[in-house]
mmCIF file of C-alpha atoms in Angstrom:
data_model
loop_
_atom_site.group_PDB
_atom_site.id
_atom_site.type_symbol
_atom_site.label_atom_id
_atom_site.label_comp_id
_atom_site.label_asym_id
_atom_site.label_seq_id
_atom_site.Cartn_x
_atom_site.Cartn_y
_atom_site.Cartn_z
ATOM 1 C CA MET A 1 20.141 -38.625 16.689
ATOM 2 C CA PHE A 2 19.806 -41.613 14.122
ATOM 3 C CA TYR A 3 21.537 -40.872 10.647
ATOM 4 C CA TYR A 4 19.863 -43.763 9.255
ATOM 5 C CA LEU A 5 18.130 -47.051 10.022
ATOM 6 C CA GLU A 6 18.737 -50.312 8.098
ATOM 7 C CA GLY A 7 16.764 -53.524 8.512
ATOM 8 C CA LYS A 8 13.895 -55.608 7.257
ATOM 9 C CA ILE A 9 10.716 -53.835 6.409
ATOM 10 C CA ALA A 10 8.266 -55.350 8.812
ATOM 11 C CA LEU A 11 5.159 -53.302 7.954
ATOM 12 C CA LEU A 12 3.946 -50.796 5.344
ATOM 13 C CA ASP A 13 0.972 -48.666 6.117
ATOM 14 C CA ALA A 14 -0.358 -45.187 5.121
ATOM 15 C CA ASN A 15 2.537 -42.825 5.543
ATOM 16 C CA LEU A 16 4.257 -45.450 7.798
ATOM 17 C CA ALA A 17 7.085 -47.978 7.416
ATOM 18 C CA VAL A 18 8.280 -50.177 10.417
ATOM 19 C CA VAL A 19 11.984 -51.079 10.084
ATOM 20 C CA ASP A 20 13.079 -54.173 12.096
ATOM 21 C CA CYS A 21 16.564 -53.583 13.417
ATOM 22 C CA GLY A 22 17.813 -56.407 15.347
ATOM 23 C CA GLY A 23 14.460 -57.268 16.812
ATOM 24 C CA VAL A 24 13.411 -53.774 17.457
ATOM 25 C CA GLY A 25 10.774 -52.264 15.194
ATOM 26 C CA TYR A 26 11.264 -48.568 14.551
ATOM 27 C CA ALA A 27 8.156 -46.746 13.157
ATOM 28 C CA CYS A 28 9.118 -44.196 10.502
ATOM 29 C CA PHE A 29 6.771 -41.753 9.003
ATOM 30 C CA ALA A 30 7.377 -41.801 5.176
ATOM 31 C CA SER A 31 6.196 -40.218 2.005
ATOM 32 C CA ASN A 32 4.349 -42.113 -0.735
ATOM 33 C CA TYR A 33 7.630 -41.835 -2.789
ATOM 34 C CA THR A 34 9.790 -43.575 -0.122
ATOM 35 C CA LEU A 35 6.996 -46.194 0.602
ATOM 36 C CA SER A 36 6.778 -47.007 -3.196
ATOM 37 C CA ASN A 37 10.571 -48.042 -3.111
ATOM 38 C CA LEU A 38 10.074 -50.321 -0.077
ATOM 39 C CA ARG A 39 8.997 -54.058 0.084
ATOM 40 C CA VAL A 40 7.904 -55.903 3.133
ATOM 41 C CA GLY A 41 10.423 -58.595 4.145
ATOM 42 C CA GLU A 42 13.404 -56.870 2.253
ATOM 43 C CA THR A 43 16.318 -55.065 3.844
ATOM 44 C CA HIS A 44 16.164 -51.383 3.198
ATOM 45 C CA ARG A 45 18.111 -48.274 4.545
ATOM 46 C CA LEU A 46 16.224 -45.231 5.579
ATOM 47 C CA PHE A 47 17.834 -41.875 6.148
ATOM 48 C CA THR A 48 16.094 -40.305 9.223
ATOM 49 C CA HIS A 49 15.067 -37.140 10.704
ATOM 50 C CA CYS A 50 14.017 -37.267 14.537
ATOM 51 C CA ASN A 51 11.311 -34.840 15.657
ATOM 52 C CA ILE A 52 11.609 -34.765 19.410
ATOM 53 C CA LYS A 53 8.801 -33.010 21.482
ATOM 54 C CA GLU A 54 7.811 -32.926 25.049
ATOM 55 C CA ASP A 55 5.099 -35.796 24.482
ATOM 56 C CA ALA A 56 6.619 -37.500 21.287
ATOM 57 C CA PHE A 57 9.583 -38.908 19.582
ATOM 58 C CA ASP A 58 8.866 -38.948 15.918
ATOM 59 C CA ILE A 59 11.105 -40.498 13.289
ATOM 60 C CA TYR A 60 10.702 -39.687 9.644
ATOM 61 C CA GLY A 61 12.320 -41.996 7.128
ATOM 62 C CA PHE A 62 13.479 -41.478 3.673
ATOM 63 C CA SER A 63 14.778 -43.727 0.906
ATOM 64 C CA SER A 64 17.400 -41.210 -0.389
ATOM 65 C CA ARG A 65 19.377 -38.387 1.101
ATOM 66 C CA ASP A 66 18.111 -36.025 -1.392
ATOM 67 C CA GLU A 67 14.487 -36.473 -0.157
ATOM 68 C CA LEU A 68 15.679 -36.164 3.653
ATOM 69 C CA ARG A 69 17.490 -32.805 2.580
ATOM 70 C CA LEU A 70 14.346 -31.408 0.993
ATOM 71 C CA PHE A 71 12.133 -32.455 3.796
ATOM 72 C CA GLU A 72 14.655 -30.512 6.244
ATOM 73 C CA LEU A 73 14.488 -27.442 3.968
ATOM 74 C CA LEU A 74 10.913 -27.583 3.911
ATOM 75 C CA ILE A 75 10.388 -27.735 7.666
ATOM 76 C CA GLY A 76 12.792 -24.743 7.944
ATOM 77 C CA VAL A 77 10.189 -22.729 6.065
ATOM 78 C CA THR A 78 7.944 -20.477 8.277
ATOM 79 C CA GLY A 79 4.667 -22.306 8.943
ATOM 80 C CA VAL A 80 5.666 -25.492 7.314
ATOM 81 C CA GLY A 81 5.652 -28.466 9.828
ATOM 82 C CA PRO A 82 6.584 -32.173 9.378
ATOM 83 C CA THR A 83 3.082 -33.207 8.306
ATOM 84 C CA SER A 84 2.744 -30.522 5.575
ATOM 85 C CA ALA A 85 6.448 -31.332 4.386
ATOM 86 C CA LEU A 86 5.544 -35.040 4.225
ATOM 87 C CA ALA A 87 2.455 -34.268 2.252
ATOM 88 C CA ILE A 88 4.326 -32.338 -0.214
ATOM 89 C CA LEU A 89 6.878 -35.051 -0.837
ATOM 90 C CA SER A 90 3.891 -37.487 -1.002
ATOM 91 C CA VAL A 91 2.624 -35.844 -4.100
ATOM 92 C CA LEU A 92 6.093 -34.682 -5.520
ATOM 93 C CA ASN A 93 9.040 -36.634 -5.673
ATOM 94 C CA PRO A 94 12.467 -34.919 -5.032
ATOM 95 C CA ASP A 95 13.122 -33.977 -8.783
ATOM 96 C CA GLN A 96 9.461 -32.766 -9.249
ATOM 97 C CA LEU A 97 9.652 -30.569 -6.051
ATOM 98 C CA THR A 98 13.055 -29.065 -6.869
ATOM 99 C CA LEU A 99 11.654 -28.284 -10.208
ATOM 100 C CA SER A 100 8.505 -26.912 -9.054
ATOM 101 C CA ILE A 101 10.616 -24.496 -6.539
ATOM 102 C CA LEU A 102 12.940 -23.344 -9.171
ATOM 103 C CA THR A 103 10.204 -22.673 -11.787
ATOM 104 C CA GLY A 104 7.793 -21.107 -9.286
ATOM 105 C CA ASP A 105 5.100 -23.587 -9.798
ATOM 106 C CA GLU A 106 2.737 -22.929 -6.879
ATOM 107 C CA LYS A 107 0.053 -25.069 -8.295
ATOM 108 C CA ALA A 108 2.080 -28.215 -8.244
ATOM 109 C CA ILE A 109 2.912 -27.613 -4.365
ATOM 110 C CA THR A 110 -0.788 -26.928 -3.532
ATOM 111 C CA ARG A 111 -1.699 -30.401 -4.806
ATOM 112 C CA ALA A 112 -0.303 -31.638 -1.491
ATOM 113 C CA LYS A 113 -3.146 -31.866 1.272
ATOM 114 C CA GLY A 114 -3.478 -28.867 3.658
ATOM 115 C CA VAL A 115 -0.898 -26.797 1.706
ATOM 116 C CA GLY A 116 -2.441 -23.537 0.325
ATOM 117 C CA ALA A 117 -1.386 -20.853 -1.956
ATOM 118 C CA LYS A 118 0.205 -18.659 0.630
ATOM 119 C CA SER A 119 2.295 -21.617 1.901
ATOM 120 C CA ALA A 120 3.371 -22.782 -1.674
ATOM 121 C CA LYS A 121 4.519 -18.995 -2.195
ATOM 122 C CA ARG A 122 6.499 -18.850 0.817
ATOM 123 C CA ILE A 123 8.221 -22.179 0.290
ATOM 124 C CA ILE A 124 9.193 -20.977 -3.204
ATOM 125 C CA LEU A 125 10.309 -17.673 -2.058
ATOM 126 C CA GLU A 126 12.419 -19.050 1.047
ATOM 127 C CA LEU A 127 13.843 -22.108 -0.800
ATOM 128 C CA LYS A 128 14.498 -21.060 -4.447
ATOM 129 C CA ASP A 129 17.794 -19.271 -3.604
ATOM 130 C CA LYS A 130 18.897 -22.004 -1.328
ATOM 131 C CA ILE A 131 18.269 -24.816 -3.924
ATOM 132 C CA GLY A 132 19.669 -23.005 -6.790
ATOM 133 C CA GLY A 133 22.378 -21.242 -4.768
ATOM 134 C CA GLU A 134 23.986 -24.471 -3.850
ATOM 135 C CA LEU A 135 25.557 -24.598 -7.525
ATOM 136 C CA ASP A 136 28.637 -22.680 -8.253
ATOM 137 C CA PHE A 137 27.860 -20.482 -11.259
ATOM 138 C CA SER A 138 30.724 -18.655 -12.826
ATOM 139 C CA ASP A 139 30.550 -14.950 -13.665
ATOM 140 C CA GLY A 140 32.775 -15.531 -16.687
ATOM 141 C CA PRO A 141 33.721 -18.063 -19.299
ATOM 142 C CA ALA A 142 34.761 -21.667 -18.260
ATOM 143 C CA ALA A 143 38.481 -22.639 -19.008
ATOM 144 C CA ALA A 144 37.298 -25.327 -21.493
ATOM 145 C CA GLY A 145 33.534 -25.103 -21.835
ATOM 146 C CA PRO A 146 30.418 -22.812 -22.491
ATOM 147 C CA VAL A 147 29.695 -19.693 -20.590
ATOM 148 C CA LEU A 148 28.075 -20.468 -17.385
ATOM 149 C CA PRO A 149 25.088 -18.144 -16.635
ATOM 150 C CA GLN A 150 25.059 -15.241 -13.930
ATOM 151 C CA LYS A 151 23.504 -16.662 -10.666
ATOM 152 C CA ASN A 152 19.864 -15.910 -10.100
ATOM 153 C CA SER A 153 19.173 -15.104 -13.921
ATOM 154 C CA LYS A 154 16.481 -17.190 -15.652
ATOM 155 C CA VAL A 155 19.170 -19.211 -17.448
ATOM 156 C CA ALA A 156 20.955 -19.800 -14.176
ATOM 157 C CA LEU A 157 17.740 -21.135 -12.618
ATOM 158 C CA ALA A 158 17.133 -23.367 -15.609
ATOM 159 C CA THR A 159 20.685 -24.522 -15.389
ATOM 160 C CA ALA A 160 20.056 -25.315 -11.733
ATOM 161 C CA ALA A 161 17.039 -27.352 -12.443
ATOM 162 C CA LEU A 162 18.888 -29.422 -15.160
ATOM 163 C CA SER A 163 21.754 -30.011 -12.719
ATOM 164 C CA GLU A 164 19.286 -31.220 -10.003
ATOM 165 C CA LEU A 165 17.904 -33.644 -12.436
ATOM 166 C CA GLY A 166 21.329 -35.237 -12.992
ATOM 167 C CA TYR A 167 23.183 -33.333 -15.664
ATOM 168 C CA SER A 168 26.464 -31.459 -15.147
ATOM 169 C CA GLN A 169 26.532 -27.657 -15.164
ATOM 170 C CA ALA A 170 28.611 -27.891 -18.519
ATOM 171 C CA GLU A 171 25.950 -30.178 -20.044
ATOM 172 C CA ALA A 172 23.154 -28.012 -19.008
ATOM 173 C CA ALA A 173 24.832 -24.719 -20.164
ATOM 174 C CA ALA A 174 25.591 -26.444 -23.711
ATOM 175 C CA ALA A 175 21.856 -27.500 -23.885
ATOM 176 C CA LEU A 176 20.725 -24.098 -23.054
ATOM 177 C CA LYS A 177 22.992 -22.324 -25.758
ATOM 178 C CA GLY A 178 20.920 -20.615 -28.301
ATOM 179 C CA ALA A 179 17.876 -20.327 -26.238
ATOM 180 C CA ASP A 180 15.950 -16.878 -26.255
ATOM 181 C CA ALA A 181 16.310 -16.306 -22.598
ATOM 182 C CA GLU A 182 14.684 -12.885 -22.900
ATOM 183 C CA SER A 183 11.255 -14.213 -24.246
ATOM 184 C CA LEU A 184 11.094 -17.609 -22.482
ATOM 185 C CA SER A 185 10.202 -18.280 -18.915
ATOM 186 C CA VAL A 186 12.195 -20.492 -16.854
ATOM 187 C CA GLU A 187 10.045 -23.462 -17.290
ATOM 188 C CA GLU A 188 10.230 -23.020 -21.037
ATOM 189 C CA LEU A 189 13.925 -22.697 -20.760
ATOM 190 C CA ILE A 190 14.191 -25.969 -18.924
ATOM 191 C CA ARG A 191 11.972 -27.727 -21.483
ATOM 192 C CA PHE A 192 14.174 -26.261 -24.375
ATOM 193 C CA GLY A 193 17.264 -27.818 -22.501
ATOM 194 C CA LEU A 194 15.617 -31.245 -22.045
ATOM 195 C CA ARG A 195 14.689 -31.405 -25.594
ATOM 196 C CA ALA A 196 18.291 -30.487 -26.605
ATOM 197 C CA MET A 197 19.634 -33.234 -24.262
ATOM 198 C CA VAL A 198 17.532 -35.693 -26.235
ATOM 199 C CA VAL A 199 18.769 -34.423 -29.654
ATOM 200 C CA GLN A 200 22.356 -34.755 -28.490
#
């Protein structure tokens, strides 16, 4: 339906942003993360998802395509609807949610209102491969760089998380070089990589 709406922000309320597009005010449900990036009276672009039902036409707006993508992945999980997805994105920004899924951090996801442990486990189970799998891992050495990890290994998941945080795969692989992948968890590997990035 709508790919995005661009106009002046007429109103900000709890989980709601009204965008004035040529004199028409579009009510968009939004996460706390998106709302924090908006200012009343300023022009902003919101990437949208339309949820059409028999008795409603709801628009969900996001300040970035990354957040929209995560929202659409979340509502594709069994038992997770738009309200729960928005609640999750209100307590975890896109980078934090991606990291939580890749590291299996259920507690972070259950901070969202109405999201229990079972739902958090299902989200991690159904989305971990979809998020990590979008990256192209090599089975052998790169032509001019470090060896990239096998897909679905702990190092691969840590590399995926670092890539989602803005680092290239080569940078992430180099930062993780020398890490004891056997004894460290995925979360510890990510921290190792982040520390290595700072030192570089």
